[in-house]
mmCIF file of C-alpha atoms in Angstrom:
data_model
loop_
_atom_site.group_PDB
_atom_site.id
_atom_site.type_symbol
_atom_site.label_atom_id
_atom_site.label_comp_id
_atom_site.label_asym_id
_atom_site.label_seq_id
_atom_site.Cartn_x
_atom_site.Cartn_y
_atom_site.Cartn_z
ATOM 1 C CA MET A 1 0.012 0.032 -0.089
ATOM 2 C CA ARG A 2 1.269 3.460 -0.827
ATOM 3 C CA ARG A 3 -1.217 5.891 0.378
ATOM 4 C CA ILE A 4 -4.956 6.579 0.983
ATOM 5 C CA ALA A 5 -6.217 8.051 -2.338
ATOM 6 C CA LEU A 6 -9.504 9.270 -1.374
ATOM 7 C CA VAL A 7 -11.675 10.122 1.666
ATOM 8 C CA THR A 8 -15.402 10.617 1.336
ATOM 9 C CA LEU A 9 -17.008 13.772 2.479
ATOM 10 C CA VAL A 10 -20.852 13.805 2.458
ATOM 11 C CA VAL A 11 -22.082 17.175 1.300
ATOM 12 C CA ASP A 12 -25.654 18.757 0.503
ATOM 13 C CA ASP A 13 -24.855 19.958 -2.994
ATOM 14 C CA TYR A 14 -22.210 19.212 -5.448
ATOM 15 C CA ASP A 15 -21.777 22.558 -7.011
ATOM 16 C CA GLU A 16 -21.693 24.459 -3.769
ATOM 17 C CA ALA A 17 -19.208 22.066 -2.428
ATOM 18 C CA ILE A 18 -16.930 22.307 -5.587
ATOM 19 C CA ARG A 19 -17.128 26.185 -5.360
ATOM 20 C CA PHE A 20 -16.043 26.056 -1.601
ATOM 21 C CA TYR A 21 -13.251 23.697 -1.980
ATOM 22 C CA THR A 22 -11.809 25.217 -5.194
ATOM 23 C CA GLU A 23 -12.363 28.792 -4.522
ATOM 24 C CA ALA A 24 -12.071 29.297 -0.748
ATOM 25 C CA LEU A 25 -9.599 26.470 -0.127
ATOM 26 C CA GLY A 26 -7.717 26.564 -3.404
ATOM 27 C CA PHE A 27 -8.181 22.754 -4.127
ATOM 28 C CA ARG A 28 -8.392 21.697 -7.759
ATOM 29 C CA LEU A 29 -11.305 19.953 -9.335
ATOM 30 C CA ALA A 30 -9.840 16.584 -10.313
ATOM 31 C CA VAL A 31 -12.952 14.706 -11.556
ATOM 32 C CA ASP A 32 -16.561 15.607 -12.109
ATOM 33 C CA GLU A 33 -18.279 12.814 -13.933
ATOM 34 C CA PRO A 34 -21.915 11.922 -14.122
ATOM 35 C CA ARG A 35 -23.055 8.424 -12.894
ATOM 36 C CA PRO A 36 -25.831 6.389 -14.155
ATOM 37 C CA ASP A 37 -27.925 6.757 -11.163
ATOM 38 C CA GLY A 38 -27.929 10.466 -11.490
ATOM 39 C CA SER A 39 -25.202 11.104 -8.831
ATOM 40 C CA ARG A 40 -21.720 12.481 -9.782
ATOM 41 C CA TRP A 41 -18.147 11.286 -9.083
ATOM 42 C CA VAL A 42 -16.686 14.465 -7.762
ATOM 43 C CA VAL A 43 -12.932 14.668 -6.567
ATOM 44 C CA VAL A 44 -11.261 17.681 -5.346
ATOM 45 C CA GLU A 45 -7.528 17.727 -4.397
ATOM 46 C CA PRO A 46 -5.056 20.105 -2.848
ATOM 47 C CA GLY A 47 -1.740 20.425 -4.508
ATOM 48 C CA ALA A 48 -0.384 18.498 -7.545
ATOM 49 C CA THR A 49 -1.956 15.503 -8.946
ATOM 50 C CA GLY A 50 -1.214 12.259 -6.963
ATOM 51 C CA HIS A 51 0.684 14.245 -4.244
ATOM 52 C CA GLY A 52 -2.112 13.986 -1.464
ATOM 53 C CA THR A 53 -5.258 12.499 -0.451
ATOM 54 C CA GLY A 54 -8.280 13.716 -2.601
ATOM 55 C CA LEU A 55 -11.754 14.352 -1.203
ATOM 56 C CA LEU A 56 -14.684 12.403 -2.939
ATOM 57 C CA LEU A 57 -17.466 14.796 -2.543
ATOM 58 C CA ALA A 58 -20.623 12.561 -2.192
ATOM 59 C CA ARG A 59 -24.078 14.086 -2.089
ATOM 60 C CA ALA A 60 -26.267 12.737 0.680
ATOM 61 C CA LYS A 61 -28.726 10.282 -0.603
ATOM 62 C CA ASP A 62 -31.046 9.755 2.327
ATOM 63 C CA GLU A 63 -31.911 11.264 5.729
ATOM 64 C CA THR A 64 -29.266 9.052 7.577
ATOM 65 C CA GLN A 65 -26.625 10.539 5.411
ATOM 66 C CA ARG A 66 -28.125 14.029 5.481
ATOM 67 C CA VAL A 67 -27.772 14.329 9.255
ATOM 68 C CA ARG A 68 -24.079 13.452 8.977
ATOM 69 C CA VAL A 69 -23.432 16.355 6.704
ATOM 70 C CA GLY A 70 -20.985 18.817 8.582
ATOM 71 C CA ASP A 71 -20.600 16.388 11.643
ATOM 72 C CA GLN A 72 -18.830 13.432 10.031
ATOM 73 C CA THR A 73 -16.250 13.248 12.884
ATOM 74 C CA GLY A 74 -18.428 14.018 15.968
ATOM 75 C CA GLY A 75 -17.310 17.749 16.308
ATOM 76 C CA ARG A 76 -13.726 16.822 16.346
ATOM 77 C CA VAL A 77 -11.049 18.015 13.936
ATOM 78 C CA GLY A 78 -11.268 15.375 11.185
ATOM 79 C CA PHE A 79 -9.251 16.889 8.242
ATOM 80 C CA PHE A 80 -5.648 18.273 8.301
ATOM 81 C CA LEU A 81 -4.666 20.636 5.532
ATOM 82 C CA HIS A 82 -0.839 21.123 5.322
ATOM 83 C CA THR A 83 0.796 24.193 3.957
ATOM 84 C CA ASP A 84 4.302 25.424 3.284
ATOM 85 C CA ASP A 85 3.244 29.012 3.804
ATOM 86 C CA PHE A 86 0.794 29.469 6.727
ATOM 87 C CA ALA A 87 0.438 33.244 6.801
ATOM 88 C CA HIS A 88 -0.184 33.274 3.063
ATOM 89 C CA ASP A 89 -2.853 30.590 3.058
ATOM 90 C CA HIS A 90 -4.438 31.672 6.170
ATOM 91 C CA ALA A 91 -4.766 35.193 4.719
ATOM 92 C CA ARG A 92 -6.116 33.976 1.454
ATOM 93 C CA MET A 93 -8.684 31.754 3.038
ATOM 94 C CA THR A 94 -9.742 34.528 5.354
ATOM 95 C CA ARG A 95 -10.340 36.845 2.440
ATOM 96 C CA ALA A 96 -12.384 33.951 0.739
ATOM 97 C CA GLY A 97 -14.738 33.815 3.712
ATOM 98 C CA VAL A 98 -13.378 30.723 5.287
ATOM 99 C CA THR A 99 -14.329 30.765 9.141
ATOM 100 C CA PHE A 100 -11.494 30.261 11.505
ATOM 101 C CA LEU A 101 -12.646 29.158 14.840
ATOM 102 C CA GLU A 102 -9.516 30.161 16.900
ATOM 103 C CA GLU A 103 -6.512 32.430 16.704
ATOM 104 C CA THR A 104 -3.382 31.092 15.150
ATOM 105 C CA ARG A 105 -1.166 29.203 17.509
ATOM 106 C CA ARG A 106 2.437 27.851 17.570
ATOM 107 C CA GLU A 107 2.668 24.242 18.822
ATOM 108 C CA PRO A 108 5.808 22.008 19.032
ATOM 109 C CA TYR A 109 4.521 20.290 15.831
ATOM 110 C CA GLY A 110 3.871 23.568 13.878
ATOM 111 C CA THR A 111 1.713 26.574 13.324
ATOM 112 C CA VAL A 112 -2.049 25.664 13.375
ATOM 113 C CA ALA A 113 -5.517 27.159 13.321
ATOM 114 C CA VAL A 114 -8.881 25.437 13.381
ATOM 115 C CA PHE A 115 -11.283 26.335 10.552
ATOM 116 C CA GLN A 116 -14.646 24.896 9.493
ATOM 117 C CA ASP A 117 -15.716 24.158 5.944
ATOM 118 C CA LEU A 118 -19.143 25.295 4.556
ATOM 119 C CA TYR A 119 -20.898 22.474 6.371
ATOM 120 C CA GLY A 120 -19.189 22.826 9.651
ATOM 121 C CA ASN A 121 -16.605 20.072 9.548
ATOM 122 C CA ARG A 122 -13.580 21.081 11.518
ATOM 123 C CA TRP A 123 -10.075 21.173 9.813
ATOM 124 C CA ASP A 124 -6.746 22.114 10.954
ATOM 125 C CA LEU A 125 -4.717 24.436 8.609
ATOM 126 C CA LEU A 126 -1.180 23.331 9.714
ATOM 127 C CA GLN A 127 2.353 24.253 8.760
ATOM 128 C CA PRO A 128 4.350 21.488 10.271
ATOM 129 C CA ALA A 129 7.565 22.329 12.199
ATOM 130 C CA GLU A 130 10.786 22.062 10.305
#
């Protein structure tokens, strides 16, 4: 095994999720293909192709899935977005309307701040210590 290629993120709407992840977070749209059942196979990725784990944006199909949108990890930080330039990415994301839930802090493992995506899932923006 080499890496985890995709992680599913249940969303309310494909297009609003694509906009958020590409415009606010700076991901790139890697795949957007229709499926025979009317759903879509939508993958967004940070960075260059094949150099990280992509997000499979999956529209909730029923009420059981809809109630998990925005709370896929029980309120914990569930996603970790690494950066090489924390100040730049934090400022860009803030300008794009991303909600940071705390002030930037320095930890032994790096510079970090928790933010939430458009559904309320918690993420760390993290520049690892050198």
